[in-house]
Short mmCIF file of C-alpha atoms in Angstrom, two decimals:
data_model
loop_
_atom_site.label_atom_id
_atom_site.label_comp_id
_atom_site.label_asym_id
_atom_site.label_seq_id
_atom_site.Cartn_x
_atom_site.Cartn_y
_atom_site.Cartn_z
CA UNK A 1 138.72 224.34 375.06
CA UNK A 2 137.20 223.00 371.87
CA UNK A 3 138.13 220.14 369.60
CA UNK A 4 140.33 222.32 367.35
CA UNK A 5 143.44 220.70 368.86
CA UNK A 6 142.37 217.38 367.37
CA UNK A 7 142.27 217.21 363.59
CA UNK A 8 140.62 213.99 362.36
CA UNK A 9 141.74 211.71 365.22
CA UNK A 10 142.54 208.13 364.19
CA UNK A 11 140.90 205.38 366.24
CA UNK A 12 141.88 201.73 365.81
CA UNK A 13 138.98 199.31 366.29
CA UNK A 14 139.19 195.56 366.75
CA UNK A 15 138.17 192.60 368.83
CA UNK A 16 140.62 191.86 371.65
CA UNK A 17 143.78 189.98 370.62
CA UNK A 18 143.41 190.96 366.96
CA UNK A 19 146.78 192.66 366.62
CA UNK A 20 145.63 196.19 367.39
CA UNK A 21 148.59 196.80 369.74
CA UNK A 22 151.02 195.92 366.95
CA UNK A 23 149.21 198.25 364.55
CA UNK A 24 149.19 201.02 367.16
CA UNK A 25 152.91 200.58 367.84
CA UNK A 26 153.69 200.65 364.11
CA UNK A 27 151.65 203.77 363.38
CA UNK A 28 152.94 205.54 366.50
CA UNK A 29 156.34 205.72 364.76
CA UNK A 30 154.81 208.13 362.27
CA UNK A 31 156.27 211.60 362.47
CA UNK A 32 152.75 212.95 361.84
CA UNK A 33 150.91 211.30 364.72
CA UNK A 34 150.54 211.91 368.45
CA UNK A 35 149.46 209.44 371.12
CA UNK A 36 149.04 209.27 374.90
CA UNK A 37 151.60 206.45 374.93
CA UNK A 38 149.14 203.58 375.30
CA UNK A 39 145.48 202.74 375.76
CA UNK A 40 142.88 205.17 377.04
CA UNK A 41 141.33 203.12 379.87
CA UNK A 42 142.54 205.47 382.60
CA UNK A 43 141.61 208.63 380.69
CA UNK A 44 138.01 207.60 380.06
CA UNK A 45 137.19 205.46 383.07
CA UNK A 46 138.48 207.85 385.73
CA UNK A 47 135.27 209.81 385.11
CA UNK A 48 132.60 208.27 387.29
CA UNK A 49 129.77 208.51 384.77
CA UNK A 50 131.88 206.54 382.27
CA UNK A 51 133.15 203.96 384.73
CA UNK A 52 131.74 200.45 384.75
CA UNK A 53 131.06 200.60 388.49
CA UNK A 54 128.62 203.48 387.86
CA UNK A 55 126.82 201.23 385.39
CA UNK A 56 126.59 198.30 387.82
CA UNK A 57 129.05 196.30 385.70
CA UNK A 58 126.62 196.14 382.79
CA UNK A 59 129.35 196.39 380.12
CA UNK A 60 132.16 198.55 378.72
CA UNK A 61 129.78 200.01 376.13
CA UNK A 62 129.29 203.78 375.85
CA UNK A 63 126.97 205.65 373.48
CA UNK A 64 125.58 209.12 372.84
CA UNK A 65 123.56 209.05 376.06
CA UNK A 66 126.82 208.95 378.04
CA UNK A 67 128.01 212.18 376.41
CA UNK A 68 127.41 215.71 377.65
CA UNK A 69 129.25 218.99 377.22
CA UNK A 70 131.08 218.79 380.54
CA UNK A 71 132.46 215.29 379.89
CA UNK A 72 133.33 216.39 376.36
CA UNK A 73 135.51 219.25 377.56
CA UNK A 74 137.03 217.18 380.37
CA UNK A 75 138.09 214.36 378.06
CA UNK A 76 139.57 216.70 375.46
CA UNK A 77 141.62 218.33 378.22
CA UNK A 78 142.70 214.94 379.59
CA UNK A 79 143.83 213.68 376.21
CA UNK A 80 145.59 216.93 375.31
CA UNK A 81 147.53 216.95 378.57
CA UNK A 82 149.08 213.54 377.82
CA UNK A 83 149.86 213.92 374.11
CA UNK A 84 153.35 212.98 372.95
CA UNK A 85 154.88 212.71 369.50
CA UNK A 86 156.97 209.85 368.10
CA UNK A 87 160.02 211.23 369.95
CA UNK A 88 158.10 211.48 373.25
CA UNK A 89 157.99 215.26 373.11
CA UNK A 90 154.98 216.73 374.94
CA UNK A 91 152.35 218.72 373.09
CA UNK A 92 152.06 222.50 373.57
CA UNK A 93 148.90 224.45 372.69
CA UNK A 94 150.89 226.81 370.46
CA UNK A 95 151.61 223.87 368.13
CA UNK A 96 148.06 224.02 366.79
CA UNK A 97 145.97 221.08 365.50
CA UNK A 98 147.51 217.61 365.52
CA UNK A 99 146.60 214.09 364.35
CA UNK A 100 145.84 211.92 367.39
CA UNK A 101 146.14 208.11 367.34
CA UNK A 102 144.12 206.09 369.85
CA UNK A 103 143.35 202.43 370.45
CA UNK A 104 141.85 200.06 372.99
CA UNK A 105 139.66 197.02 372.22
CA UNK A 106 136.98 198.50 374.50
CA UNK A 107 136.50 201.14 371.80
CA UNK A 108 134.76 198.46 369.74
CA UNK A 109 131.81 198.93 372.13
CA UNK A 110 132.08 202.75 372.23
CA UNK A 111 131.96 203.99 368.64
CA UNK A 112 128.78 206.12 369.01
CA UNK A 113 130.32 207.83 372.06
CA UNK A 114 133.68 208.37 370.34
CA UNK A 115 131.92 209.74 367.26
CA UNK A 116 130.19 212.27 369.48
CA UNK A 117 133.48 213.20 371.14
CA UNK A 118 135.42 213.38 367.85
CA UNK A 119 132.89 214.07 365.04
CA UNK A 120 135.62 214.03 362.37
CA UNK A 121 137.43 210.90 363.60
CA UNK A 122 138.68 208.29 361.14
CA UNK A 123 138.49 204.61 362.08
CA UNK A 124 140.79 201.72 361.19
CA UNK A 125 138.98 198.40 361.60
CA UNK A 126 141.50 195.58 362.07
CA UNK A 127 140.23 192.03 361.55
CA UNK A 128 141.98 188.71 362.16
CA UNK A 129 141.11 185.15 361.17
CA UNK A 130 138.62 184.07 363.86
CA UNK A 131 140.40 180.75 364.45
CA UNK A 132 143.59 182.62 365.34
CA UNK A 133 141.75 185.39 367.14
CA UNK A 134 139.60 183.18 369.36
CA UNK A 135 142.60 180.99 370.18
CA UNK A 136 144.51 184.11 371.26
CA UNK A 137 141.60 185.25 373.43
CA UNK A 138 141.57 181.83 375.10
CA UNK A 139 145.32 182.02 375.71
CA UNK A 140 144.91 185.50 377.22
CA UNK A 141 142.37 184.16 379.71
CA UNK A 142 144.59 181.19 380.54
CA UNK A 143 147.65 183.40 381.08
CA UNK A 144 145.79 185.45 383.73
CA UNK A 145 147.70 188.52 382.47
CA UNK A 146 144.61 190.31 381.20
CA UNK A 147 142.27 190.25 384.20
CA UNK A 148 140.29 193.44 383.73
CA UNK A 149 137.78 192.72 386.52
CA UNK A 150 139.10 190.54 389.36
CA UNK A 151 136.18 189.05 391.27
CA UNK A 152 133.59 190.40 388.85
CA UNK A 153 130.27 190.54 390.74
CA UNK A 154 127.98 187.80 389.48
CA UNK A 155 130.73 185.91 387.70
CA UNK A 156 132.27 183.91 390.56
CA UNK A 157 135.79 184.66 389.44
CA UNK A 158 137.97 187.01 387.44
CA UNK A 159 136.98 188.41 384.07
CA UNK A 160 139.57 189.00 381.34
CA UNK A 161 139.56 191.47 378.44
CA UNK A 162 136.55 193.58 377.42
CA UNK A 163 133.11 193.17 378.96
CA UNK A 164 130.23 193.17 376.43
CA UNK A 165 126.56 193.46 377.31
CA UNK A 166 124.85 190.22 378.36
CA UNK A 167 128.12 188.77 379.62
CA UNK A 168 126.07 187.05 382.35
CA UNK A 169 124.81 184.56 379.73
CA UNK A 170 128.34 183.12 379.61
CA UNK A 171 128.36 182.07 383.26
CA UNK A 172 129.25 178.39 383.52
CA UNK A 173 130.08 178.12 379.80
CA UNK A 174 133.41 176.65 378.60
CA UNK A 175 136.22 179.05 377.77
CA UNK A 176 135.82 178.72 374.01
CA UNK A 177 132.22 179.93 374.32
CA UNK A 178 133.32 182.99 376.31
CA UNK A 179 136.10 183.76 373.82
CA UNK A 180 133.72 183.37 370.87
CA UNK A 181 131.21 185.63 372.61
CA UNK A 182 133.81 188.38 373.09
CA UNK A 183 135.00 188.07 369.48
CA UNK A 184 131.49 188.16 368.08
CA UNK A 185 130.20 190.99 370.26
CA UNK A 186 133.19 193.21 369.52
CA UNK A 187 133.12 192.66 365.75
CA UNK A 188 129.35 192.93 365.47
CA UNK A 189 129.35 196.15 367.44
CA UNK A 190 132.00 197.60 365.12
CA UNK A 191 130.21 196.50 361.95
CA UNK A 192 126.85 197.88 363.12
CA UNK A 193 128.33 201.24 364.16
CA UNK A 194 130.49 201.75 361.06
CA UNK A 195 127.52 201.01 358.82
CA UNK A 196 126.02 204.27 360.13
CA UNK A 197 129.07 206.33 359.09
CA UNK A 198 130.23 207.50 355.65
CA UNK A 199 132.50 204.93 354.00
CA UNK A 200 135.21 207.60 353.69
CA UNK A 201 135.60 207.67 357.47
CA UNK A 202 136.76 204.11 357.94
CA UNK A 203 139.00 201.45 356.45
CA UNK A 204 139.07 197.70 357.10
CA UNK A 205 142.49 196.00 357.32
CA UNK A 206 143.27 192.27 357.30
CA UNK A 207 145.81 191.47 360.04
CA UNK A 208 147.41 188.74 357.92
CA UNK A 209 148.15 191.25 355.16
CA UNK A 210 149.69 193.59 357.74
CA UNK A 211 152.03 190.79 358.83
CA UNK A 212 152.81 189.42 355.36
CA UNK A 213 153.25 192.75 353.58
CA UNK A 214 153.66 195.55 356.12
CA UNK A 215 155.12 198.07 353.67
CA UNK A 216 152.22 197.96 351.21
CA UNK A 217 149.58 197.68 353.95
CA UNK A 218 150.85 200.55 356.08
CA UNK A 219 151.35 202.70 352.99
CA UNK A 220 147.67 202.13 352.05
CA UNK A 221 146.60 203.01 355.59
CA UNK A 222 148.62 206.23 355.45
CA UNK A 223 147.03 207.17 352.13
CA UNK A 224 143.58 206.68 353.62
CA UNK A 225 144.51 208.75 356.69
CA UNK A 226 146.15 211.42 354.53
CA UNK A 227 149.48 211.27 356.35
CA UNK A 228 152.92 210.66 354.81
CA UNK A 229 154.40 207.18 354.65
CA UNK A 230 157.52 208.76 356.10
CA UNK A 231 161.06 207.48 356.59
CA UNK A 232 160.35 206.24 360.14
CA UNK A 233 157.50 204.05 358.94
CA UNK A 234 159.41 202.90 355.87
CA UNK A 235 162.37 201.78 358.00
CA UNK A 236 160.16 199.94 360.48
CA UNK A 237 158.15 198.14 357.80
CA UNK A 238 161.20 197.13 355.76
CA UNK A 239 162.50 194.84 358.50
CA UNK A 240 160.99 192.10 360.63
CA UNK A 241 158.10 193.53 362.63
CA UNK A 242 158.68 193.53 366.40
CA UNK A 243 156.42 191.61 368.77
CA UNK A 244 153.80 193.80 370.42
CA UNK A 245 154.12 194.53 374.13
CA UNK A 246 151.17 192.25 374.92
CA UNK A 247 152.39 189.13 373.10
CA UNK A 248 151.62 186.04 375.22
CA UNK A 249 153.49 183.35 373.28
CA UNK A 250 155.80 183.59 370.26
CA UNK A 251 153.80 183.83 367.02
CA UNK A 252 153.90 180.81 364.74
CA UNK A 253 151.83 179.44 361.89
CA UNK A 254 148.69 177.53 362.97
CA UNK A 255 149.26 178.15 366.66
CA UNK A 256 145.48 177.98 366.99
CA UNK A 257 145.64 174.19 366.52
CA UNK A 258 146.36 174.02 370.25
CA UNK A 259 142.60 174.55 370.69
CA UNK A 260 141.44 172.81 367.50
CA UNK A 261 138.56 170.83 369.04
CA UNK A 262 137.33 173.70 371.21
CA UNK A 263 137.26 176.15 368.31
CA UNK A 264 135.65 173.56 366.04
CA UNK A 265 132.77 173.31 368.52
CA UNK A 266 131.95 177.03 368.22
CA UNK A 267 132.71 177.41 364.48
CA UNK A 268 129.01 177.50 363.45
CA UNK A 269 128.44 180.43 365.86
CA UNK A 270 131.20 182.40 364.15
CA UNK A 271 129.67 182.24 360.69
CA UNK A 272 127.12 185.11 360.67
CA UNK A 273 129.66 187.72 361.76
CA UNK A 274 132.46 186.18 359.68
CA UNK A 275 130.32 186.45 356.53
CA UNK A 276 129.80 190.16 357.21
CA UNK A 277 133.53 190.68 357.74
CA UNK A 278 134.28 188.86 354.47
CA UNK A 279 131.80 191.05 352.64
CA UNK A 280 133.61 194.16 353.86
CA UNK A 281 137.00 192.68 352.94
CA UNK A 282 135.70 191.80 349.47
CA UNK A 283 134.35 195.32 348.94
CA UNK A 284 137.76 196.75 349.82
CA UNK A 285 139.62 194.34 347.54
CA UNK A 286 141.30 192.44 350.37
CA UNK A 287 141.76 188.74 351.03
CA UNK A 288 138.76 187.12 352.69
CA UNK A 289 138.90 184.52 355.46
CA UNK A 290 138.05 180.89 354.74
CA UNK A 291 134.64 180.02 356.18
CA UNK A 292 135.21 176.27 355.80
CA UNK A 293 136.43 174.23 358.75
CA UNK A 294 139.87 172.70 357.95
CA UNK A 295 139.27 169.03 358.74
CA UNK A 296 142.60 168.14 357.14
CA UNK A 297 144.41 169.86 360.03
CA UNK A 298 142.71 167.79 362.73
CA UNK A 299 145.21 166.47 365.28
CA UNK A 300 145.57 162.70 365.44
CA UNK A 301 143.26 161.02 367.96
CA UNK A 302 145.16 160.18 371.17
CA UNK A 303 145.83 156.51 371.86
CA UNK A 304 146.08 154.72 375.22
CA UNK A 305 149.30 152.94 376.11
CA UNK A 306 147.68 149.51 376.24
CA UNK A 307 144.74 148.50 374.04
CA UNK A 308 144.04 145.61 376.44
CA UNK A 309 142.19 148.03 378.74
CA UNK A 310 140.57 150.18 376.02
CA UNK A 311 137.12 151.34 377.06
CA UNK A 312 137.98 151.67 380.76
CA UNK A 313 136.66 155.02 382.17
CA UNK A 314 139.60 157.36 382.63
CA UNK A 315 138.83 158.10 386.30
CA UNK A 316 138.23 154.45 387.21
CA UNK A 317 140.86 152.32 389.04
CA UNK A 318 143.28 150.80 386.53
CA UNK A 319 142.39 147.12 385.86
CA UNK A 320 146.08 146.18 386.24
CA UNK A 321 145.77 146.44 390.04
CA UNK A 322 148.24 149.30 390.50
CA UNK A 323 145.80 151.23 392.75
CA UNK A 324 146.18 154.19 390.39
CA UNK A 325 143.45 155.78 388.32
CA UNK A 326 143.33 154.42 384.76
CA UNK A 327 144.33 157.83 383.29
CA UNK A 328 147.45 157.86 385.47
CA UNK A 329 148.49 154.29 384.59
CA UNK A 330 147.70 152.25 381.46
CA UNK A 331 145.25 154.90 380.31
CA UNK A 332 147.87 157.62 379.88
CA UNK A 333 147.49 159.25 376.49
CA UNK A 334 150.39 159.18 374.07
#
């Protein structure tokens, strides 16, 4: 087998919890595209040399050194065997070349490998406001629905979502630091890899524009991919977009305020990568993200029920003599 079955595969790239599942589910309605029905974890990682256990849990990253001719042929066969169109009809070799759509956030760490596997691939780089994105990563960890590595060796617990290099440096850090680390590593890896490719092979897309104006945004994506903005896509984009299969909580404006203080603490760390993302958005004529911290949205400071005992340590016995801790008595926050 050679790669003739796959004509300019389309690979969605993003940090975890950026909306890539929603984009994948939208584009998979295209009458021109084929998928394997979901993410490619099982296709890639069933091969020992590409599995994280073979790499001593270093990271999910793959590059050209992980490629060889035998793994190339094996992966093409694996993908081809599972191809289905928008009506769930299986692919047959006599159908000839097809356009393949693929996505998994781990691909953000695997672009050099994927470029070796699919030398004519096109990439869609989906970016989301880091306040929203990091909040969503934190919620994914807290939900315990995205545990990719239960009992990760050296972590003393379960690890959720993708595993970048140097993850060990996050041991003992608060959740917002881990979430920021995953966001930054994924986006920086994408930016660095795409900078080595011709500009014609990739397109950056602002998640907010996808949500606010799906018809125009998806039409522009289709033009870049050279596929029709067909009736299936037009119908889907003309109504209210469905929630993706991995939605944790119902979307709403400024949901990230739930973790306002935590995200504020890591905001300076976000800036270098955010500035690069904004530069790419500006070059493509899209709306940039605000780099300023929105102090005006700060939640009101909590107040204790009784100012008489203000200043009492929260874990100390309540001065009222109730034999309860202060935080469980007059120190309860309102």
